[in-house]
mmCIF file of C-alpha atoms in Angstrom:
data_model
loop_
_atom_site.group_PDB
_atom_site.id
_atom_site.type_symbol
_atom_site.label_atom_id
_atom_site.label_comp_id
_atom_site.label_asym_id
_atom_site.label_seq_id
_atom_site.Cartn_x
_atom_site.Cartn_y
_atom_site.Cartn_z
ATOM 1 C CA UNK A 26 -39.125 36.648 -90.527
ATOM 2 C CA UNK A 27 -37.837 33.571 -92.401
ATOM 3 C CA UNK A 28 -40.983 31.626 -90.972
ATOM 4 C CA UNK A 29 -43.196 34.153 -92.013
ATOM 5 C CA UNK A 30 -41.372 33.816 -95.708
ATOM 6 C CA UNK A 31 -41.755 30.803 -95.775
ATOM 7 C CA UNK A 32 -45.503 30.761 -94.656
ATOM 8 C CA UNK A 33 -46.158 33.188 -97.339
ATOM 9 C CA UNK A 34 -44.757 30.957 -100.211
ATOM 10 C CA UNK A 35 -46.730 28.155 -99.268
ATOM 11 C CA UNK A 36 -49.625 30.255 -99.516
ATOM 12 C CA UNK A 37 -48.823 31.803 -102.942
ATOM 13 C CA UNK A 38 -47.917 28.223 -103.977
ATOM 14 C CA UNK A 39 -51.873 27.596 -103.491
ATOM 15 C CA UNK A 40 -52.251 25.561 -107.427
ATOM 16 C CA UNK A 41 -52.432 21.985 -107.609
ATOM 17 C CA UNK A 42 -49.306 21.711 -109.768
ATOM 18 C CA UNK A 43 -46.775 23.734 -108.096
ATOM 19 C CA UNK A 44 -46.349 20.686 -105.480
ATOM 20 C CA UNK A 45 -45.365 18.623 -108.077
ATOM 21 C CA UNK A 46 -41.490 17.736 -109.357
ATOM 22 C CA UNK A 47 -40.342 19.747 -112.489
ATOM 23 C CA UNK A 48 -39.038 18.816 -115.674
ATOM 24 C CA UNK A 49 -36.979 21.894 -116.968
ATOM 25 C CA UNK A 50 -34.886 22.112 -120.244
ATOM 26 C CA UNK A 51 -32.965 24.856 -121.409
ATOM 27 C CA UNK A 52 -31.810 25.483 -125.370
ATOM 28 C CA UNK A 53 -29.392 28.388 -126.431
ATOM 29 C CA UNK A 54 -30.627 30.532 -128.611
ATOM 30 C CA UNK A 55 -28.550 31.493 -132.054
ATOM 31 C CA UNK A 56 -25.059 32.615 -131.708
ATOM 32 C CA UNK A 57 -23.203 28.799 -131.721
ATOM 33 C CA UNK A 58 -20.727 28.116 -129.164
ATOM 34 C CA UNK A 59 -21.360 31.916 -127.013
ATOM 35 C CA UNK A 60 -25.262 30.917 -126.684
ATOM 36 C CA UNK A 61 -24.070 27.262 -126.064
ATOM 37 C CA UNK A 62 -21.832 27.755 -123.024
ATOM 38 C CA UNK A 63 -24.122 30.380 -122.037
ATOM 39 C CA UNK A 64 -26.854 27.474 -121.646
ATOM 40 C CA UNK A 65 -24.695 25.524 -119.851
ATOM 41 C CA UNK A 66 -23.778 28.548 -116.941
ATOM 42 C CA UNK A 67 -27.821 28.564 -116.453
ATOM 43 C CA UNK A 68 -27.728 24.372 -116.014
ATOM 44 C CA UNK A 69 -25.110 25.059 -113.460
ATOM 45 C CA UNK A 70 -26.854 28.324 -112.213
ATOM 46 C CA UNK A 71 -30.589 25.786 -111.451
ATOM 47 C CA UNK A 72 -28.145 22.614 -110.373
ATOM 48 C CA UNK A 73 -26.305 24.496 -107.095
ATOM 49 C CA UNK A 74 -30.074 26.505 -106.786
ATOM 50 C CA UNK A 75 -31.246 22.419 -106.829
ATOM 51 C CA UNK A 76 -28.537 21.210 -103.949
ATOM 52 C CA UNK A 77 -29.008 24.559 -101.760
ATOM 53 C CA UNK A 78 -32.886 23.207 -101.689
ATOM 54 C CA UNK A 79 -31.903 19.220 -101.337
ATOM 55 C CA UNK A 80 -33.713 18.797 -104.454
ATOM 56 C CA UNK A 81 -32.644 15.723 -106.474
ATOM 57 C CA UNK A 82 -31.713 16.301 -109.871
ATOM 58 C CA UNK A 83 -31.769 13.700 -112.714
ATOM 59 C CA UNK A 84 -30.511 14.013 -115.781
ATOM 60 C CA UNK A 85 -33.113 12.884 -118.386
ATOM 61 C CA UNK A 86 -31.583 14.181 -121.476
ATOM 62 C CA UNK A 87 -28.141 15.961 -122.704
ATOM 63 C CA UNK A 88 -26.747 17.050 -125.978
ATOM 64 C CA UNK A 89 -23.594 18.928 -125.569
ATOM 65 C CA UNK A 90 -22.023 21.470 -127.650
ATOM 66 C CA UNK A 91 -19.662 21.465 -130.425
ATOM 67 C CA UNK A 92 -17.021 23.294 -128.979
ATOM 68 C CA UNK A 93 -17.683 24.045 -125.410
ATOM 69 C CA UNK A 94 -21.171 24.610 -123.594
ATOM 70 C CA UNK A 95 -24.551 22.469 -124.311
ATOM 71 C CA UNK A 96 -27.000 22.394 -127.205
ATOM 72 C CA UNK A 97 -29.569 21.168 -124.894
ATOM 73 C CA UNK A 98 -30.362 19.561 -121.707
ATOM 74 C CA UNK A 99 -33.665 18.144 -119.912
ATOM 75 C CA UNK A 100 -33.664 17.987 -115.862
ATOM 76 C CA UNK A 101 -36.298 16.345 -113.658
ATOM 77 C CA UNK A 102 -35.662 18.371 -110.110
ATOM 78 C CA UNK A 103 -37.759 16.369 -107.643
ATOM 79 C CA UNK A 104 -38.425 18.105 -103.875
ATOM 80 C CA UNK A 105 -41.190 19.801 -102.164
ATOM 81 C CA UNK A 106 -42.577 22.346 -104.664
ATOM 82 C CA UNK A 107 -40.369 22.319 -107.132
ATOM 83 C CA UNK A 108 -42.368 23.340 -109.972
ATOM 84 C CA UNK A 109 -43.895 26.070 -108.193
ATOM 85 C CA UNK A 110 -40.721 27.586 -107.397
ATOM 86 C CA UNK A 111 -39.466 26.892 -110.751
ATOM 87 C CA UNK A 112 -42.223 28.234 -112.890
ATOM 88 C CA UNK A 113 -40.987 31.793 -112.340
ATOM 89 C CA UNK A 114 -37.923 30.852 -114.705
ATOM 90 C CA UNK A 115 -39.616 30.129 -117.921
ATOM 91 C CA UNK A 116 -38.678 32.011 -120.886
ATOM 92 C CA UNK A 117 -35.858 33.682 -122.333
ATOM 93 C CA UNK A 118 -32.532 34.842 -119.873
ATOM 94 C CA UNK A 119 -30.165 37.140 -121.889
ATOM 95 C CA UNK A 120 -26.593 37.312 -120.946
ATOM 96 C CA UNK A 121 -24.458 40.288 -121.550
ATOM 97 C CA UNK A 122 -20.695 39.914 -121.563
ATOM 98 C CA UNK A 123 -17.008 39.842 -123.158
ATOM 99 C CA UNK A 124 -16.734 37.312 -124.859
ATOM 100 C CA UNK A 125 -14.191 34.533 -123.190
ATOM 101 C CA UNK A 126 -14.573 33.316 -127.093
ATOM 102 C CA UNK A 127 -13.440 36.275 -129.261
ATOM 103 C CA UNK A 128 -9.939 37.276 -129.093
ATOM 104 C CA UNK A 129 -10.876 40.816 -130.072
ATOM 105 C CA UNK A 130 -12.764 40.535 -126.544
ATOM 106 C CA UNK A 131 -15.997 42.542 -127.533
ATOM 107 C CA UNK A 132 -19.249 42.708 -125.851
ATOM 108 C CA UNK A 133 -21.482 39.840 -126.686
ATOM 109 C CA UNK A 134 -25.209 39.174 -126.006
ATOM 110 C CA UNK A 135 -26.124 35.629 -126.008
ATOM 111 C CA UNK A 136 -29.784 33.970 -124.917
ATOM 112 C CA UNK A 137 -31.067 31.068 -123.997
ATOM 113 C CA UNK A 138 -34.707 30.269 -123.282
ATOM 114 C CA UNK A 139 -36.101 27.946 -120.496
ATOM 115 C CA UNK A 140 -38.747 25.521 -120.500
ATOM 116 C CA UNK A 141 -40.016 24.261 -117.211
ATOM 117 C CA UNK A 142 -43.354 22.059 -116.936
ATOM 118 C CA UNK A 143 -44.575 20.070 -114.208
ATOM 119 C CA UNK A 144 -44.195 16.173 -113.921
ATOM 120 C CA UNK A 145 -47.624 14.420 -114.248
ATOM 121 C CA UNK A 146 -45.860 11.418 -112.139
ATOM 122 C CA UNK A 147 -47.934 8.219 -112.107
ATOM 123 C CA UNK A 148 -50.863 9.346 -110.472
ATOM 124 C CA UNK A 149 -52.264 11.453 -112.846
ATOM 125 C CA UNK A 150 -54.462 9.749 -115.156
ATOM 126 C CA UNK A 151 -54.327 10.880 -118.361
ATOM 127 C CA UNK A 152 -56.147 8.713 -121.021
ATOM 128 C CA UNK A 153 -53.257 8.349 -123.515
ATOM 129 C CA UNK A 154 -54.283 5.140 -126.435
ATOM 130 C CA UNK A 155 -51.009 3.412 -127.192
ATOM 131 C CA UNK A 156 -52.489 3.847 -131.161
ATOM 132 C CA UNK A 157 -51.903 7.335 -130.800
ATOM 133 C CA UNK A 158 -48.227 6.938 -130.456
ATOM 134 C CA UNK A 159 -45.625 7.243 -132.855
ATOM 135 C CA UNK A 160 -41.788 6.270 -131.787
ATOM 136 C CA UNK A 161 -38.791 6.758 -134.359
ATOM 137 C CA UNK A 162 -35.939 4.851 -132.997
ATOM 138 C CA UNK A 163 -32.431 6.608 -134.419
ATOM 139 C CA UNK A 164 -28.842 7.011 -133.690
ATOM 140 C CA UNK A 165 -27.596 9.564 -130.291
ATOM 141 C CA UNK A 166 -25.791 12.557 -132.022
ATOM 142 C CA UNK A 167 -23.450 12.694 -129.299
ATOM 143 C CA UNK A 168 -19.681 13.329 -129.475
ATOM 144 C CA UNK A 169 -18.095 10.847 -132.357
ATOM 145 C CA UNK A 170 -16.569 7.272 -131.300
ATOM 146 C CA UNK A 171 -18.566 6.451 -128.059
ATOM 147 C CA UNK A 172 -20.640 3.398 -128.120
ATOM 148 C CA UNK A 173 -23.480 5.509 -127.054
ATOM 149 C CA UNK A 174 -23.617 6.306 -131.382
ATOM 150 C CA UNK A 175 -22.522 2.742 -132.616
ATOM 151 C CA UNK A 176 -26.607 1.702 -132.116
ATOM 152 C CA UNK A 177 -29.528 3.241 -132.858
ATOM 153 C CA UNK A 178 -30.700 3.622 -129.074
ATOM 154 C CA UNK A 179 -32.239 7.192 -129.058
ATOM 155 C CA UNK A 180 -35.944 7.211 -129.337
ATOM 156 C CA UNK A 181 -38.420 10.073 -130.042
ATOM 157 C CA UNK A 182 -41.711 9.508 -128.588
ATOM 158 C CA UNK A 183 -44.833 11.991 -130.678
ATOM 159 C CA UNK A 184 -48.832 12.238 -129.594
ATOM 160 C CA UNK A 185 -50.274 12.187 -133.195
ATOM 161 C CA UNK A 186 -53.660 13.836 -132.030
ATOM 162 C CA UNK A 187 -51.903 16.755 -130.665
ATOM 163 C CA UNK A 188 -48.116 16.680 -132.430
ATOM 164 C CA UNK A 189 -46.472 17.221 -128.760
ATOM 165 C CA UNK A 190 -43.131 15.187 -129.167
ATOM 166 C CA UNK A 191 -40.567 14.243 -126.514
ATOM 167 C CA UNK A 192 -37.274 12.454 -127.211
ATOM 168 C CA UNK A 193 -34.261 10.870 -125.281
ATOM 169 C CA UNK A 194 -31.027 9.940 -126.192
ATOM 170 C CA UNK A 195 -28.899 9.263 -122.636
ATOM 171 C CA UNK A 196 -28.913 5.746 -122.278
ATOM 172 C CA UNK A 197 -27.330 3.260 -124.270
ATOM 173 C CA UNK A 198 -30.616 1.295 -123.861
ATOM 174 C CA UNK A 199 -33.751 1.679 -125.892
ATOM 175 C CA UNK A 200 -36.173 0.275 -123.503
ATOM 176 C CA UNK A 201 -35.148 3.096 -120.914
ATOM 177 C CA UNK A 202 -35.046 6.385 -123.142
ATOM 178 C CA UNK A 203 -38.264 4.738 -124.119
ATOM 179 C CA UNK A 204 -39.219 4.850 -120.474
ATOM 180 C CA UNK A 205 -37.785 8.628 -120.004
ATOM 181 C CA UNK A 206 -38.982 9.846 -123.470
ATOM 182 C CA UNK A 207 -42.595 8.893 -122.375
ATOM 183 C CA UNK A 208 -42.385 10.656 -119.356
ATOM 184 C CA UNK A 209 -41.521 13.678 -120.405
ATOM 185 C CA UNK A 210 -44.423 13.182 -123.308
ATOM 186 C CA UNK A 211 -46.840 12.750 -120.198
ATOM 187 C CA UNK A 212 -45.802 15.628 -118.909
ATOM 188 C CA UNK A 213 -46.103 17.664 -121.291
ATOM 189 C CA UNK A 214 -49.447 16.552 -122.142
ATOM 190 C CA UNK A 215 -50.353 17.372 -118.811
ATOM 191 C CA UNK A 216 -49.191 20.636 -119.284
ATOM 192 C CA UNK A 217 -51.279 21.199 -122.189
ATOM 193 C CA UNK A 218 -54.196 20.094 -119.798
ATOM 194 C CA UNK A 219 -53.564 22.766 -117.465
ATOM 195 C CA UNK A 220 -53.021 25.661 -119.964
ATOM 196 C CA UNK A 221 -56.775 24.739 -120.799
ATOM 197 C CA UNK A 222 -58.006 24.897 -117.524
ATOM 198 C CA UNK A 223 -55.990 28.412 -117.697
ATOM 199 C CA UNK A 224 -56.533 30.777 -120.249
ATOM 200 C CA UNK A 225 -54.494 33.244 -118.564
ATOM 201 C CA UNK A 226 -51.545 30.627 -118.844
ATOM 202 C CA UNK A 227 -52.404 29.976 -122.721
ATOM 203 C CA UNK A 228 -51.944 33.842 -123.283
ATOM 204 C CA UNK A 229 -48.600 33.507 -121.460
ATOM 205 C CA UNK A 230 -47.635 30.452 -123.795
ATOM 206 C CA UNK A 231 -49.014 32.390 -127.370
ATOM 207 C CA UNK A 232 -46.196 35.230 -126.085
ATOM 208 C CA UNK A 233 -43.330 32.768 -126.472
ATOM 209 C CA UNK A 234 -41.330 34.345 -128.844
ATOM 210 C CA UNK A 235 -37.923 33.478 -130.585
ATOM 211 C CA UNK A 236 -35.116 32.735 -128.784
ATOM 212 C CA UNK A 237 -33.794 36.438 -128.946
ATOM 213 C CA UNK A 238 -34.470 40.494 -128.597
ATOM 214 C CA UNK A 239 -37.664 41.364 -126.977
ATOM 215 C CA UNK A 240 -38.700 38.432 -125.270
ATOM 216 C CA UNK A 241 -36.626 38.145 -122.410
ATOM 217 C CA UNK A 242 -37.725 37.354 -118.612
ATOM 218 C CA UNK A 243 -34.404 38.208 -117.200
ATOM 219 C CA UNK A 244 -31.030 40.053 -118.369
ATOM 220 C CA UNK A 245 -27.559 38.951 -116.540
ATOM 221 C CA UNK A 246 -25.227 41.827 -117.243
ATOM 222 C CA UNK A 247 -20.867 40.971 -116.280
ATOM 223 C CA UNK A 248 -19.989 43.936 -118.245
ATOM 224 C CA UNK A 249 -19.947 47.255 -118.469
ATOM 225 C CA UNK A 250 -21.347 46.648 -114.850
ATOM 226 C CA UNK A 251 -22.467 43.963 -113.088
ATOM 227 C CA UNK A 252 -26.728 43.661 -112.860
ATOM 228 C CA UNK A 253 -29.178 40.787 -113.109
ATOM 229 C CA UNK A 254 -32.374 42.191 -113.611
ATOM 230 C CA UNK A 255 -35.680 40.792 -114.176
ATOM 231 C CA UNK A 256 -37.985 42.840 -116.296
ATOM 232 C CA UNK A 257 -41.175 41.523 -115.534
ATOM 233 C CA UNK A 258 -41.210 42.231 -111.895
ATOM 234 C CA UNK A 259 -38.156 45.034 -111.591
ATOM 235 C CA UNK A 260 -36.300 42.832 -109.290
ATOM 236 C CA UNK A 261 -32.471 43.140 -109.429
ATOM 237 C CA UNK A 262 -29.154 41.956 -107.815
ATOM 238 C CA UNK A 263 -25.791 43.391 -108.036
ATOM 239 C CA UNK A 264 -24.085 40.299 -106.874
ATOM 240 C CA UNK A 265 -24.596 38.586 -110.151
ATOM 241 C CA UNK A 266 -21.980 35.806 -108.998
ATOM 242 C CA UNK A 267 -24.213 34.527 -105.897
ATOM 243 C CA UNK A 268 -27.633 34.790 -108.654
ATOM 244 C CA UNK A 269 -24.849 32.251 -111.154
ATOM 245 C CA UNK A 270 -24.234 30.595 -108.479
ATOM 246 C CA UNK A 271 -28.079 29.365 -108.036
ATOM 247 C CA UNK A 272 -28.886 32.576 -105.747
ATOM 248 C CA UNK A 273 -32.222 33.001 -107.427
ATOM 249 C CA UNK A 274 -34.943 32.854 -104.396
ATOM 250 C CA UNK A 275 -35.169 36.848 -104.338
ATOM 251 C CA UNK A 276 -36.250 36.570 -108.150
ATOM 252 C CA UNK A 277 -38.602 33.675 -107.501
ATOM 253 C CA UNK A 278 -40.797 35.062 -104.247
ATOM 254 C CA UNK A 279 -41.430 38.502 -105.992
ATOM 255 C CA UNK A 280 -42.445 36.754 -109.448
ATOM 256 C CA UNK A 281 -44.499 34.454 -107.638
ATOM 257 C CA UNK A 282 -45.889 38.145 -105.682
ATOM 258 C CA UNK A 283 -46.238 39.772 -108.853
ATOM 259 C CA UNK A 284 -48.504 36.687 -110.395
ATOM 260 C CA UNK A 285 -50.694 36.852 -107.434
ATOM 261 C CA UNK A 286 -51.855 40.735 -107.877
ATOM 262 C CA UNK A 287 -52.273 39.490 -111.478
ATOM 263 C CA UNK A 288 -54.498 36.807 -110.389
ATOM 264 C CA UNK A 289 -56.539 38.857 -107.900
#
């Protein structure tokens, strides 16, 4: 049976991108330091999902939170399909809880959306003219007194003739945020590339709303019960401590099912 799984993935896994690495970023959505550490339980949640797989994950960018949690973080997960598998998690997970931050210990919804586009690596030629480049060069905003700040190292990389932007601010060196920030520009303008070819995929990319009500994918409730659900394909798990813990194949093969009836 797990052969025959795994022969069926391949097969819906049929588009010339999903073979490719993916470059995945997650942002909290409002709500400070709940929507914050909520971000960073998903970054765990894809990093163990990452190391079941023997994917490699790099770190290409990371802002963390004020208090606890992260304000933002780009990944480049490299392994065989990766951004076919990962497509399935784009767009906005909800998180239902109490609150390990109010002392009155009420229910709290936080969200967080994710962003995952595949990595146009070095073979892909796309005709990018260096005068259509604009980099700003400024200071990391990372916590205060680490040498990372003292220089102005972080660079933010934008396509005039289409305003797509891209930015890194890990390294203490310029040259190599340079390096990443372009990357992830590359990718994204390969992205853009493909939601041509696609106009199915543009509609998909007009529907991404705010970071909040309404637009979610996927809804992880710890309390009053225990549920993830995902409400595009009616997939659900009880064991929502396996799905946090990177458990997440289930939701994956029946979104990737559910986008091949759409496709047929």
């Amino acid at each position: 049976a797990a052969l025959l799984d795994e022969t069926e993935l391949v097969m819906l896994l049929s588009a010339e991108e999903d073979q490719r690495d993916a470059i995945l970023e997650i942002h909290p959505g409002a709500g400070g330091t709940e929507s914050q550490d909520w971000a960073e339980m998903l970054l765990r949640m894809y990093t163990r999902w990452a190391a079941r797989r023997k994917y490699t994950v790099e770190e290409m960018d990371f802002l963390p939170g004020d208090e606890a949690g992260i304000k933002s973080v780009t990944l480049r997960l490299s392994g065989p399909h990766a951004f076919g598998f990962l497509k399935s998690e784009r767009g906005i997970h909800r998180l239902i809880r109490i609150s390990p931050f109010d002392a009155s210990g009420r229910r709290h919804t936080s969200f967080a959306s994710v962003d995952v586009i595949p990595d146009a690596g070095g073979d892909i030629q796309l005709d990018i003219k260096e005068s259509d480049l604009r980099f700003d060069i400024f200071r990391s905003s990372g916590p205060g007194g680490q040498s990372v700040n003292t220089t102005s190292s972080a660079v933010r990389v934008t396509h005039l003739p289409t305003g797509i932007s891209a930015q890194c601010q890990n390294e203490k060196s310029q040259h190599h945020n340079k390096e990443t920030a372009l990357r992830v520009l590359r990718a994204r303008l390969y992205n853009l590339e493909l939601q041509k070819r696609e106009a199915e995929r543009q509609a998909q990319y007009a529907g991404k709303d705010a970071i909040a009500f309404g637009s979610q994918i996927r809804t992880y409730t710890l309390q009053p019960y225990r549920l993830v659900k995902d409400h595009r394909t009616g997939s659900e798990s009880g064991d929502v401590d396996a799905v946090l813990d990177g458990q997440i194949d289930q939701f994956q093969h029946d979104y990737l099912l559910y986008r091949h009836e759409q496709t047929r």
